[in-house]
């Protein structure tokens, strides 16, 4: 776990070079990234450092949108065809744990955006690991 903790700290440090992050946001981002990283254990996902940074930028924006009650435009329904039900469920699980603490509703667009990252991080059955 120490290796994961260090990796996540490095990811957040990389993000903080370009984005202003409060201490509270750092803690929240760390927790969300930890939930994402835990999904590598089942062998279906592989998150490279660069992918974690991209996910981190998204999750930081998600945190900030919740703070300001900003809503994203809805996703076109046809785009959901590119997202597997398993990945959608996983995206909901990660984000729901966060929004529940603040008694907010989880937005479908937020689910979709994180799900895209999970889809990109799936380990391909043919050709080994995906280092996206």
mmCIF file of N, CA and C in Angstrom, residues 3-124:
data_model
loop_
_atom_site.group_PDB
_atom_site.id
_atom_site.type_symbol
_atom_site.label_atom_id
_atom_site.label_comp_id
_atom_site.label_asym_id
_atom_site.label_seq_id
_atom_site.Cartn_x
_atom_site.Cartn_y
_atom_site.Cartn_z
ATOM 1 N N UNK A 3 3.501 1.833 -1.672
ATOM 2 C CA UNK A 3 3.844 2.167 -3.058
ATOM 3 C C UNK A 3 2.683 2.892 -3.738
ATOM 4 N N UNK A 4 1.472 2.423 -3.501
ATOM 5 C CA UNK A 4 0.279 3.068 -4.061
ATOM 6 C C UNK A 4 0.143 4.476 -3.496
ATOM 7 N N UNK A 5 0.322 4.604 -2.199
ATOM 8 C CA UNK A 5 0.219 5.907 -1.541
ATOM 9 C C UNK A 5 1.218 6.897 -2.134
ATOM 10 N N UNK A 6 2.444 6.445 -2.330
ATOM 11 C CA UNK A 6 3.478 7.312 -2.914
ATOM 12 C C UNK A 6 3.135 7.694 -4.349
ATOM 13 N N UNK A 7 2.661 6.728 -5.120
ATOM 14 C CA UNK A 7 2.269 7.005 -6.499
ATOM 15 C C UNK A 7 1.172 8.054 -6.541
ATOM 16 N N UNK A 8 0.169 7.899 -5.693
ATOM 17 C CA UNK A 8 -0.945 8.852 -5.685
ATOM 18 C C UNK A 8 -0.501 10.234 -5.246
ATOM 19 N N UNK A 9 0.417 10.293 -4.301
ATOM 20 C CA UNK A 9 0.967 11.588 -3.887
ATOM 21 C C UNK A 9 1.714 12.249 -5.046
ATOM 22 N N UNK A 10 2.463 11.455 -5.796
ATOM 23 C CA UNK A 10 3.186 11.971 -6.962
ATOM 24 C C UNK A 10 2.210 12.467 -8.027
ATOM 25 N N UNK A 11 1.128 11.733 -8.230
ATOM 26 C CA UNK A 11 0.096 12.142 -9.197
ATOM 27 C C UNK A 11 -0.480 13.495 -8.792
ATOM 28 N N UNK A 12 -0.820 13.632 -7.529
ATOM 29 C CA UNK A 12 -1.400 14.891 -7.047
ATOM 30 C C UNK A 12 -0.386 16.024 -7.143
ATOM 31 N N UNK A 13 0.857 15.723 -6.868
ATOM 32 C CA UNK A 13 1.912 16.742 -6.988
ATOM 33 C C UNK A 13 2.040 17.199 -8.449
ATOM 34 N N UNK A 14 1.965 16.265 -9.365
ATOM 35 C CA UNK A 14 2.031 16.597 -10.794
ATOM 36 C C UNK A 14 0.867 17.506 -11.185
ATOM 37 N N UNK A 15 -0.318 17.181 -10.713
ATOM 38 C CA UNK A 15 -1.504 17.993 -11.011
ATOM 39 C C UNK A 15 -1.362 19.390 -10.413
ATOM 40 N N UNK A 16 -0.814 19.451 -9.199
ATOM 41 C CA UNK A 16 -0.700 20.743 -8.508
ATOM 42 C C UNK A 16 0.298 21.687 -9.179
ATOM 43 N N UNK A 17 1.099 21.186 -10.092
ATOM 44 C CA UNK A 17 2.010 22.058 -10.851
ATOM 45 C C UNK A 17 1.239 22.966 -11.799
ATOM 46 N N UNK A 18 0.037 22.525 -12.201
ATOM 47 C CA UNK A 18 -0.751 23.289 -13.165
ATOM 48 C C UNK A 18 -2.086 23.766 -12.615
ATOM 49 N N UNK A 19 -2.541 23.161 -11.522
ATOM 50 C CA UNK A 19 -3.840 23.501 -10.945
ATOM 51 C C UNK A 19 -3.674 23.876 -9.483
ATOM 52 N N UNK A 20 -4.406 24.884 -9.066
ATOM 53 C CA UNK A 20 -4.407 25.247 -7.651
ATOM 54 C C UNK A 20 -5.266 24.236 -6.901
ATOM 55 N N UNK A 21 -4.684 23.644 -5.848
ATOM 56 C CA UNK A 21 -5.391 22.622 -5.074
ATOM 57 C C UNK A 21 -5.282 22.978 -3.595
ATOM 58 N N UNK A 22 -6.423 23.093 -2.949
ATOM 59 C CA UNK A 22 -6.415 23.341 -1.506
ATOM 60 C C UNK A 22 -6.057 22.038 -0.787
ATOM 61 N N UNK A 23 -5.725 22.143 0.487
ATOM 62 C CA UNK A 23 -5.401 20.952 1.269
ATOM 63 C C UNK A 23 -6.598 20.003 1.341
ATOM 64 N N UNK A 24 -7.789 20.555 1.511
ATOM 65 C CA UNK A 24 -9.008 19.737 1.541
ATOM 66 C C UNK A 24 -9.189 19.015 0.204
ATOM 67 N N UNK A 25 -8.986 19.721 -0.900
ATOM 68 C CA UNK A 25 -9.120 19.095 -2.226
ATOM 69 C C UNK A 25 -8.061 18.020 -2.422
ATOM 70 N N UNK A 26 -6.854 18.233 -1.911
ATOM 71 C CA UNK A 26 -5.800 17.205 -1.990
ATOM 72 C C UNK A 26 -6.262 15.918 -1.305
ATOM 73 N N UNK A 27 -6.814 16.082 -0.112
ATOM 74 C CA UNK A 27 -7.275 14.916 0.643
ATOM 75 C C UNK A 27 -8.413 14.200 -0.087
ATOM 76 N N UNK A 28 -9.347 14.964 -0.604
ATOM 77 C CA UNK A 28 -10.478 14.378 -1.321
ATOM 78 C C UNK A 28 -10.018 13.715 -2.617
ATOM 79 N N UNK A 29 -9.103 14.362 -3.321
ATOM 80 C CA UNK A 29 -8.577 13.810 -4.565
ATOM 81 C C UNK A 29 -7.812 12.518 -4.285
ATOM 82 N N UNK A 30 -7.024 12.523 -3.225
ATOM 83 C CA UNK A 30 -6.279 11.313 -2.856
ATOM 84 C C UNK A 30 -7.247 10.151 -2.630
ATOM 85 N N UNK A 31 -8.321 10.409 -1.892
ATOM 86 C CA UNK A 31 -9.289 9.351 -1.590
ATOM 87 C C UNK A 31 -9.965 8.837 -2.863
ATOM 88 N N UNK A 32 -10.356 9.733 -3.742
ATOM 89 C CA UNK A 32 -10.989 9.302 -4.999
ATOM 90 C C UNK A 32 -10.005 8.514 -5.869
ATOM 91 N N UNK A 33 -8.774 8.979 -5.965
ATOM 92 C CA UNK A 33 -7.766 8.251 -6.750
ATOM 93 C C UNK A 33 -7.461 6.886 -6.127
ATOM 94 N N UNK A 34 -7.494 6.814 -4.806
ATOM 95 C CA UNK A 34 -7.277 5.531 -4.129
ATOM 96 C C UNK A 34 -8.389 4.544 -4.512
ATOM 97 N N UNK A 35 -9.620 5.032 -4.554
ATOM 98 C CA UNK A 35 -10.738 4.175 -4.966
ATOM 99 C C UNK A 35 -10.564 3.699 -6.409
ATOM 100 N N UNK A 36 -10.083 4.579 -7.265
ATOM 101 C CA UNK A 36 -9.822 4.197 -8.658
ATOM 102 C C UNK A 36 -8.733 3.136 -8.699
ATOM 103 N N UNK A 37 -7.638 3.387 -8.018
ATOM 104 C CA UNK A 37 -6.469 2.493 -8.051
ATOM 105 C C UNK A 37 -6.799 1.109 -7.483
ATOM 106 N N UNK A 38 -7.705 1.049 -6.517
ATOM 107 C CA UNK A 38 -8.099 -0.240 -5.937
ATOM 108 C C UNK A 38 -8.673 -1.184 -6.990
ATOM 109 N N UNK A 39 -9.166 -0.634 -8.078
ATOM 110 C CA UNK A 39 -9.784 -1.463 -9.112
ATOM 111 C C UNK A 39 -8.783 -2.201 -9.982
ATOM 112 N N UNK A 40 -7.497 -1.950 -9.780
ATOM 113 C CA UNK A 40 -6.476 -2.734 -10.487
ATOM 114 C C UNK A 40 -6.393 -4.158 -9.935
ATOM 115 N N UNK A 41 -6.799 -4.323 -8.696
ATOM 116 C CA UNK A 41 -6.630 -5.611 -8.021
ATOM 117 C C UNK A 41 -7.378 -6.758 -8.681
ATOM 118 N N UNK A 42 -8.477 -6.467 -9.353
ATOM 119 C CA UNK A 42 -9.231 -7.565 -9.977
ATOM 120 C C UNK A 42 -8.649 -7.980 -11.324
ATOM 121 N N UNK A 43 -7.601 -7.293 -11.769
ATOM 122 C CA UNK A 43 -6.914 -7.679 -12.994
ATOM 123 C C UNK A 43 -7.577 -7.220 -14.277
ATOM 124 N N UNK A 44 -8.595 -6.390 -14.179
ATOM 125 C CA UNK A 44 -9.287 -5.928 -15.385
ATOM 126 C C UNK A 44 -8.815 -4.555 -15.845
ATOM 127 N N UNK A 45 -8.128 -3.829 -14.956
ATOM 128 C CA UNK A 45 -7.685 -2.479 -15.280
ATOM 129 C C UNK A 45 -6.213 -2.323 -14.953
ATOM 130 N N UNK A 46 -5.567 -1.454 -15.708
ATOM 131 C CA UNK A 46 -4.185 -1.081 -15.441
ATOM 132 C C UNK A 46 -4.079 0.422 -15.647
ATOM 133 N N UNK A 47 -3.688 1.125 -14.592
ATOM 134 C CA UNK A 47 -3.612 2.583 -14.650
ATOM 135 C C UNK A 47 -2.159 3.025 -14.639
ATOM 136 N N UNK A 48 -1.690 3.517 -15.764
ATOM 137 C CA UNK A 48 -0.338 4.064 -15.820
ATOM 138 C C UNK A 48 -0.314 5.380 -15.052
ATOM 139 N N UNK A 49 0.870 5.870 -14.769
ATOM 140 C CA UNK A 49 1.010 7.152 -14.082
ATOM 141 C C UNK A 49 0.300 8.248 -14.872
ATOM 142 N N UNK A 50 0.527 8.286 -16.180
ATOM 143 C CA UNK A 50 -0.094 9.323 -17.015
ATOM 144 C C UNK A 50 -1.622 9.225 -17.006
ATOM 145 N N UNK A 51 -2.151 8.011 -17.026
ATOM 146 C CA UNK A 51 -3.608 7.842 -16.975
ATOM 147 C C UNK A 51 -4.139 8.323 -15.620
ATOM 148 N N UNK A 52 -3.414 8.024 -14.540
ATOM 149 C CA UNK A 52 -3.838 8.495 -13.218
ATOM 150 C C UNK A 52 -3.828 10.021 -13.142
ATOM 151 N N UNK A 53 -2.860 10.646 -13.793
ATOM 152 C CA UNK A 53 -2.827 12.111 -13.827
ATOM 153 C C UNK A 53 -4.060 12.636 -14.563
ATOM 154 N N UNK A 54 -4.376 12.049 -15.696
ATOM 155 C CA UNK A 54 -5.573 12.472 -16.443
ATOM 156 C C UNK A 54 -6.842 12.267 -15.621
ATOM 157 N N UNK A 55 -6.951 11.120 -14.988
ATOM 158 C CA UNK A 55 -8.104 10.855 -14.133
ATOM 159 C C UNK A 55 -8.124 11.856 -12.982
ATOM 160 N N UNK A 56 -6.958 12.143 -12.432
ATOM 161 C CA UNK A 56 -6.859 13.103 -11.339
ATOM 162 C C UNK A 56 -7.346 14.489 -11.724
ATOM 163 N N UNK A 57 -6.977 14.942 -12.927
ATOM 164 C CA UNK A 57 -7.480 16.241 -13.408
ATOM 165 C C UNK A 57 -9.011 16.220 -13.476
ATOM 166 N N UNK A 58 -9.541 15.140 -14.007
ATOM 167 C CA UNK A 58 -10.996 15.017 -14.094
ATOM 168 C C UNK A 58 -11.632 15.035 -12.696
ATOM 169 N N UNK A 59 -11.075 14.236 -11.781
ATOM 170 C CA UNK A 59 -11.659 14.153 -10.443
ATOM 171 C C UNK A 59 -11.537 15.473 -9.680
ATOM 172 N N UNK A 60 -10.451 16.192 -9.894
ATOM 173 C CA UNK A 60 -10.316 17.509 -9.259
ATOM 174 C C UNK A 60 -11.395 18.452 -9.785
ATOM 175 N N UNK A 61 -11.614 18.438 -11.078
ATOM 176 C CA UNK A 61 -12.672 19.273 -11.670
ATOM 177 C C UNK A 61 -14.036 18.845 -11.123
ATOM 178 N N UNK A 62 -14.238 17.547 -10.971
ATOM 179 C CA UNK A 62 -15.472 17.009 -10.390
ATOM 180 C C UNK A 62 -15.676 17.554 -8.970
ATOM 181 N N UNK A 63 -14.626 17.506 -8.152
ATOM 182 C CA UNK A 63 -14.690 18.022 -6.782
ATOM 183 C C UNK A 63 -15.076 19.500 -6.790
ATOM 184 N N UNK A 64 -14.429 20.256 -7.664
ATOM 185 C CA UNK A 64 -14.697 21.700 -7.738
ATOM 186 C C UNK A 64 -16.121 21.975 -8.227
ATOM 187 N N UNK A 65 -16.604 21.170 -9.174
ATOM 188 C CA UNK A 65 -17.978 21.350 -9.649
ATOM 189 C C UNK A 65 -18.989 21.078 -8.527
ATOM 190 N N UNK A 66 -18.702 20.079 -7.703
ATOM 191 C CA UNK A 66 -19.599 19.806 -6.579
ATOM 192 C C UNK A 66 -19.602 20.966 -5.589
ATOM 193 N N UNK A 67 -18.435 21.549 -5.370
ATOM 194 C CA UNK A 67 -18.332 22.685 -4.438
ATOM 195 C C UNK A 67 -19.148 23.881 -4.921
ATOM 196 N N UNK A 68 -19.188 24.078 -6.225
ATOM 197 C CA UNK A 68 -19.865 25.255 -6.793
ATOM 198 C C UNK A 68 -21.256 24.934 -7.346
ATOM 199 N N UNK A 69 -21.665 23.679 -7.240
ATOM 200 C CA UNK A 69 -22.949 23.213 -7.788
ATOM 201 C C UNK A 69 -23.040 23.389 -9.306
ATOM 202 N N UNK A 70 -21.910 23.387 -9.964
ATOM 203 C CA UNK A 70 -21.892 23.496 -11.427
ATOM 204 C C UNK A 70 -22.328 22.165 -12.040
ATOM 205 N N UNK A 71 -23.116 22.246 -13.081
ATOM 206 C CA UNK A 71 -23.576 21.047 -13.797
ATOM 207 C C UNK A 71 -23.010 21.051 -15.207
ATOM 208 N N UNK A 72 -22.651 19.886 -15.675
ATOM 209 C CA UNK A 72 -22.189 19.722 -17.048
ATOM 210 C C UNK A 72 -23.375 19.437 -17.954
ATOM 211 N N UNK A 73 -23.225 19.751 -19.244
ATOM 212 C CA UNK A 73 -24.316 19.414 -20.168
ATOM 213 C C UNK A 73 -24.482 17.894 -20.257
ATOM 214 N N UNK A 74 -25.685 17.437 -20.561
ATOM 215 C CA UNK A 74 -25.903 15.988 -20.642
ATOM 216 C C UNK A 74 -25.128 15.353 -21.802
ATOM 217 N N UNK A 75 -24.846 14.088 -21.626
ATOM 218 C CA UNK A 75 -24.157 13.301 -22.653
ATOM 219 C C UNK A 75 -25.196 12.800 -23.642
ATOM 220 N N UNK A 76 -24.838 12.818 -24.916
ATOM 221 C CA UNK A 76 -25.739 12.271 -25.926
ATOM 222 C C UNK A 76 -25.962 10.786 -25.625
ATOM 223 N N UNK A 77 -27.210 10.333 -25.624
ATOM 224 C CA UNK A 77 -27.510 8.945 -25.244
ATOM 225 C C UNK A 77 -26.714 7.899 -26.030
ATOM 226 N N UNK A 78 -26.454 8.142 -27.290
ATOM 227 C CA UNK A 78 -25.723 7.171 -28.104
ATOM 228 C C UNK A 78 -24.298 6.925 -27.635
ATOM 229 N N UNK A 79 -23.722 7.886 -26.932
ATOM 230 C CA UNK A 79 -22.350 7.718 -26.443
ATOM 231 C C UNK A 79 -22.242 6.629 -25.381
ATOM 232 N N UNK A 80 -23.335 6.385 -24.674
ATOM 233 C CA UNK A 80 -23.328 5.338 -23.654
ATOM 234 C C UNK A 80 -23.101 3.953 -24.261
ATOM 235 N N UNK A 81 -23.340 3.807 -25.561
ATOM 236 C CA UNK A 81 -23.116 2.516 -26.228
ATOM 237 C C UNK A 81 -21.655 2.101 -26.185
ATOM 238 N N UNK A 82 -20.760 3.069 -25.984
ATOM 239 C CA UNK A 82 -19.322 2.788 -25.948
ATOM 240 C C UNK A 82 -18.850 2.371 -24.551
ATOM 241 N N UNK A 83 -19.749 2.438 -23.574
ATOM 242 C CA UNK A 83 -19.395 2.156 -22.182
ATOM 243 C C UNK A 83 -20.066 0.856 -21.744
ATOM 244 N N UNK A 84 -19.260 -0.073 -21.243
ATOM 245 C CA UNK A 84 -19.826 -1.343 -20.785
ATOM 246 C C UNK A 84 -20.596 -1.136 -19.478
ATOM 247 N N UNK A 85 -21.606 -1.952 -19.244
ATOM 248 C CA UNK A 85 -22.370 -1.841 -17.985
ATOM 249 C C UNK A 85 -21.475 -1.996 -16.749
ATOM 250 N N UNK A 86 -20.494 -2.893 -16.844
ATOM 251 C CA UNK A 86 -19.564 -3.102 -15.724
ATOM 252 C C UNK A 86 -18.796 -1.823 -15.399
ATOM 253 N N UNK A 87 -18.331 -1.129 -16.420
ATOM 254 C CA UNK A 87 -17.559 0.097 -16.225
ATOM 255 C C UNK A 87 -18.455 1.222 -15.716
ATOM 256 N N UNK A 88 -19.666 1.295 -16.218
ATOM 257 C CA UNK A 88 -20.602 2.309 -15.732
ATOM 258 C C UNK A 88 -20.862 2.090 -14.244
ATOM 259 N N UNK A 89 -21.078 0.842 -13.856
ATOM 260 C CA UNK A 89 -21.323 0.515 -12.451
ATOM 261 C C UNK A 89 -20.128 0.901 -11.587
ATOM 262 N N UNK A 90 -18.942 0.609 -12.058
ATOM 263 C CA UNK A 90 -17.727 0.946 -11.327
ATOM 264 C C UNK A 90 -17.584 2.461 -11.159
ATOM 265 N N UNK A 91 -17.841 3.189 -12.211
ATOM 266 C CA UNK A 91 -17.780 4.645 -12.172
ATOM 267 C C UNK A 91 -18.769 5.191 -11.142
ATOM 268 N N UNK A 92 -19.970 4.636 -11.139
ATOM 269 C CA UNK A 92 -20.991 5.052 -10.162
ATOM 270 C C UNK A 92 -20.498 4.771 -8.747
ATOM 271 N N UNK A 93 -19.944 3.585 -8.523
ATOM 272 C CA UNK A 93 -19.484 3.211 -7.184
ATOM 273 C C UNK A 93 -18.423 4.174 -6.662
ATOM 274 N N UNK A 94 -17.454 4.519 -7.492
ATOM 275 C CA UNK A 94 -16.382 5.425 -7.067
ATOM 276 C C UNK A 94 -16.946 6.808 -6.755
ATOM 277 N N UNK A 95 -17.727 7.355 -7.658
ATOM 278 C CA UNK A 95 -18.237 8.716 -7.479
ATOM 279 C C UNK A 95 -19.314 8.803 -6.405
ATOM 280 N N UNK A 96 -20.145 7.770 -6.297
ATOM 281 C CA UNK A 96 -21.245 7.792 -5.332
ATOM 282 C C UNK A 96 -20.729 7.886 -3.902
ATOM 283 N N UNK A 97 -19.626 7.215 -3.613
ATOM 284 C CA UNK A 97 -19.056 7.270 -2.270
ATOM 285 C C UNK A 97 -18.699 8.702 -1.901
ATOM 286 N N UNK A 98 -18.292 9.464 -2.883
ATOM 287 C CA UNK A 98 -17.910 10.851 -2.637
ATOM 288 C C UNK A 98 -19.136 11.750 -2.477
ATOM 289 N N UNK A 99 -20.067 11.674 -3.407
ATOM 290 C CA UNK A 99 -21.214 12.588 -3.370
ATOM 291 C C UNK A 99 -22.130 12.313 -2.177
ATOM 292 N N UNK A 100 -22.187 11.089 -1.715
ATOM 293 C CA UNK A 100 -23.026 10.758 -0.564
ATOM 294 C C UNK A 100 -22.608 11.537 0.673
ATOM 295 N N UNK A 101 -21.306 11.722 0.832
ATOM 296 C CA UNK A 101 -20.810 12.444 2.009
ATOM 297 C C UNK A 101 -21.314 13.880 2.034
ATOM 298 N N UNK A 102 -21.593 14.426 0.880
ATOM 299 C CA UNK A 102 -22.025 15.818 0.783
ATOM 300 C C UNK A 102 -23.516 15.941 0.483
ATOM 301 N N UNK A 103 -24.194 14.795 0.517
ATOM 302 C CA UNK A 103 -25.642 14.760 0.281
ATOM 303 C C UNK A 103 -26.012 15.446 -1.036
ATOM 304 N N UNK A 104 -25.263 15.113 -2.070
ATOM 305 C CA UNK A 104 -25.518 15.652 -3.402
ATOM 306 C C UNK A 104 -25.907 14.500 -4.314
ATOM 307 N N UNK A 105 -26.501 14.857 -5.445
ATOM 308 C CA UNK A 105 -26.873 13.839 -6.428
ATOM 309 C C UNK A 105 -25.754 13.657 -7.436
ATOM 310 N N UNK A 106 -25.579 12.419 -7.850
ATOM 311 C CA UNK A 106 -24.564 12.084 -8.836
ATOM 312 C C UNK A 106 -25.099 12.356 -10.232
ATOM 313 N N UNK A 107 -24.349 13.101 -10.997
ATOM 314 C CA UNK A 107 -24.727 13.524 -12.333
ATOM 315 C C UNK A 107 -24.316 12.457 -13.363
ATOM 316 N N UNK A 108 -25.202 12.170 -14.311
ATOM 317 C CA UNK A 108 -24.920 11.159 -15.353
ATOM 318 C C UNK A 108 -23.686 11.512 -16.187
ATOM 319 N N UNK A 109 -23.473 12.788 -16.429
ATOM 320 C CA UNK A 109 -22.313 13.190 -17.225
ATOM 321 C C UNK A 109 -21.027 12.886 -16.478
ATOM 322 N N UNK A 110 -21.013 13.101 -15.170
ATOM 323 C CA UNK A 110 -19.828 12.784 -14.366
ATOM 324 C C UNK A 110 -19.542 11.284 -14.411
ATOM 325 N N UNK A 111 -20.593 10.484 -14.340
ATOM 326 C CA UNK A 111 -20.450 9.031 -14.429
ATOM 327 C C UNK A 111 -19.808 8.668 -15.762
ATOM 328 N N UNK A 112 -20.316 9.255 -16.832
ATOM 329 C CA UNK A 112 -19.815 8.959 -18.170
ATOM 330 C C UNK A 112 -18.336 9.330 -18.303
ATOM 331 N N UNK A 113 -17.972 10.517 -17.843
ATOM 332 C CA UNK A 113 -16.586 10.983 -18.005
ATOM 333 C C UNK A 113 -15.590 10.076 -17.287
ATOM 334 N N UNK A 114 -15.922 9.642 -16.072
ATOM 335 C CA UNK A 114 -15.022 8.719 -15.379
ATOM 336 C C UNK A 114 -15.027 7.354 -16.062
ATOM 337 N N UNK A 115 -16.182 6.932 -16.534
ATOM 338 C CA UNK A 115 -16.287 5.638 -17.218
ATOM 339 C C UNK A 115 -15.399 5.591 -18.458
ATOM 340 N N UNK A 116 -15.280 6.702 -19.156
ATOM 341 C CA UNK A 116 -14.394 6.757 -20.332
ATOM 342 C C UNK A 116 -12.960 6.444 -19.916
ATOM 343 N N UNK A 117 -12.523 6.989 -18.776
ATOM 344 C CA UNK A 117 -11.171 6.701 -18.280
ATOM 345 C C UNK A 117 -11.014 5.223 -17.934
ATOM 346 N N UNK A 118 -12.039 4.644 -17.321
ATOM 347 C CA UNK A 118 -11.974 3.222 -16.999
ATOM 348 C C UNK A 118 -11.916 2.380 -18.270
ATOM 349 N N UNK A 119 -12.728 2.731 -19.254
ATOM 350 C CA UNK A 119 -12.695 1.983 -20.518
ATOM 351 C C UNK A 119 -11.307 2.051 -21.154
ATOM 352 N N UNK A 120 -10.689 3.220 -21.102
ATOM 353 C CA UNK A 120 -9.352 3.388 -21.683
ATOM 354 C C UNK A 120 -8.295 2.618 -20.895
ATOM 355 N N UNK A 121 -8.592 2.288 -19.652
ATOM 356 C CA UNK A 121 -7.619 1.618 -18.789
ATOM 357 C C UNK A 121 -7.856 0.117 -18.668
ATOM 358 N N UNK A 122 -8.821 -0.394 -19.410
ATOM 359 C CA UNK A 122 -9.067 -1.836 -19.362
ATOM 360 C C UNK A 122 -7.849 -2.574 -19.897
ATOM 361 N N UNK A 123 -7.559 -3.687 -19.272
ATOM 362 C CA UNK A 123 -6.487 -4.543 -19.774
ATOM 363 C C UNK A 123 -7.053 -5.350 -20.923
ATOM 364 N N UNK A 124 -6.391 -5.265 -22.037
ATOM 365 C CA UNK A 124 -6.851 -5.967 -23.223
ATOM 366 C C UNK A 124 -6.524 -7.454 -23.105
#
